[in-house]
PDB file of C-alpha atoms in Angstrom:
ATOM      1  CA  GLY A   1       0.390   4.045  12.864  1.00 48.00           C
ATOM      2  CA  SER A   2       2.904   4.831  15.566  1.00 55.00           C
ATOM      3  CA  GLU A   3       5.705   3.066  13.675  1.00 67.00           C
ATOM      4  CA  ASN A   4       5.843   6.009  11.274  1.00 66.00           C
ATOM      5  CA  LYS A   5       6.468   9.381  12.920  1.00 69.00           C
ATOM      6  CA  LEU A   6       4.795  11.198  10.030  1.00 66.00           C
ATOM      7  CA  PHE A   7       1.476   9.502  10.806  1.00 62.00           C
ATOM      8  CA  SER A   8       1.799   8.907  14.563  1.00 64.00           C
ATOM      9  CA  LEU A   9       0.071  12.117  15.640  1.00 61.00           C
ATOM     10  CA  SER A  10      -2.087  12.809  12.606  1.00 78.00           C
ATOM     11  CA  GLY A  11      -4.817  10.263  13.232  1.00 82.00           C
ATOM     12  CA  SER A  12      -4.036   8.758   9.830  1.00 85.00           C
ATOM     13  CA  SER A  13      -2.509   5.529   8.621  1.00 87.00           C
ATOM     14  CA  LEU A  14      -0.861   4.421   5.398  1.00 90.00           C
ATOM     15  CA  VAL A  15      -1.110   1.037   3.666  1.00 95.00           C
ATOM     16  CA  VAL A  16       1.371   0.572   0.797  1.00 97.00           C
ATOM     17  CA  ALA A  17       2.228  -2.264  -1.584  1.00 98.00           C
ATOM     18  CA  PRO A  18       4.966  -2.214  -4.237  1.00 98.00           C
ATOM     19  CA  TYR A  19       4.429  -3.022  -7.889  1.00 96.00           C
ATOM     20  CA  ARG A  20       7.128  -4.538 -10.058  1.00 96.00           C
ATOM     21  CA  ASP A  21       8.308  -4.752 -13.646  1.00 94.00           C
ATOM     22  CA  LYS A  22       8.859  -7.968 -15.627  1.00 93.00           C
ATOM     23  CA  ASP A  23      12.269  -8.434 -13.946  1.00 94.00           C
ATOM     24  CA  ALA A  24      10.663  -8.259 -10.480  1.00 93.00           C
ATOM     25  CA  ARG A  25      12.245  -4.864  -9.758  1.00 96.00           C
ATOM     26  CA  VAL A  26      10.136  -2.510  -7.674  1.00 97.00           C
ATOM     27  CA  ILE A  27       9.208   0.413  -9.887  1.00 96.00           C
ATOM     28  CA  GLY A  28       6.490   2.042  -7.830  1.00 97.00           C
ATOM     29  CA  ALA A  29       4.079   1.753  -4.966  1.00 98.00           C
ATOM     30  CA  LEU A  30       0.348   1.943  -4.524  1.00 97.00           C
ATOM     31  CA  GLY A  31      -1.035   3.253  -1.272  1.00 96.00           C
ATOM     32  CA  VAL A  32      -4.117   4.216   0.660  1.00 94.00           C
ATOM     33  CA  ILE A  33      -4.225   6.908   3.322  1.00 91.00           C
ATOM     34  CA  GLY A  34      -7.031   6.522   5.812  1.00 90.00           C
ATOM     35  CA  PRO A  35      -8.027   6.968   9.421  1.00 90.00           C
ATOM     36  CA  THR A  36      -6.032   5.215  12.145  1.00 86.00           C
ATOM     37  CA  ARG A  37      -8.946   2.872  12.740  1.00 89.00           C
ATOM     38  CA  LEU A  38      -8.937   1.716   9.134  1.00 89.00           C
ATOM     39  CA  ASN A  39     -10.409  -1.718   8.384  1.00 93.00           C
ATOM     40  CA  TYR A  40      -6.978  -3.275   7.753  1.00 95.00           C
ATOM     41  CA  ALA A  41      -8.394  -6.768   7.191  1.00 96.00           C
ATOM     42  CA  ARG A  42     -10.243  -5.396   4.180  1.00 96.00           C
ATOM     43  CA  ILE A  43      -7.845  -2.725   2.883  1.00 97.00           C
ATOM     44  CA  VAL A  44      -4.515  -4.623   2.983  1.00 97.00           C
ATOM     45  CA  PRO A  45      -5.676  -7.410   0.616  1.00 98.00           C
ATOM     46  CA  MET A  46      -7.254  -4.826  -1.724  1.00 98.00           C
ATOM     47  CA  VAL A  47      -4.063  -2.766  -1.935  1.00 98.00           C
ATOM     48  CA  ASP A  48      -1.978  -5.938  -2.367  1.00 98.00           C
ATOM     49  CA  TYR A  49      -4.242  -7.297  -5.098  1.00 98.00           C
ATOM     50  CA  THR A  50      -4.331  -3.988  -6.980  1.00 98.00           C
ATOM     51  CA  ALA A  51      -0.529  -3.701  -6.870  1.00 97.00           C
ATOM     52  CA  GLN A  52      -0.272  -7.260  -8.230  1.00 97.00           C
ATOM     53  CA  LEU A  53      -2.658  -6.361 -11.068  1.00 97.00           C
ATOM     54  CA  ILE A  54      -0.554  -3.336 -11.967  1.00 96.00           C
ATOM     55  CA  SER A  55       2.561  -5.540 -11.923  1.00 95.00           C
ATOM     56  CA  ARG A  56       0.910  -8.019 -14.300  1.00 95.00           C
ATOM     57  CA  MET A  57      -0.135  -5.228 -16.651  1.00 94.00           C
ATOM     58  CA  LEU A  58       3.457  -3.982 -16.812  1.00 91.00           C
ATOM     59  CA  ARG A  59       4.898  -7.352 -17.852  1.00 87.00           C
TER      60      ARG A  59
END
């Protein structure tokens, strides 16, 4: 979106969620790059859920 200059003119958007280790430290991020008119209501929960699964697997 327009909040990120890298994506503001590209017609793309980025949805990112962090994943954490057993001490709740952020050790990485999972993201999806898509069109500006991405179905955010569907993608945000999917990215969030997947990042949480990765976090659980790393504990």
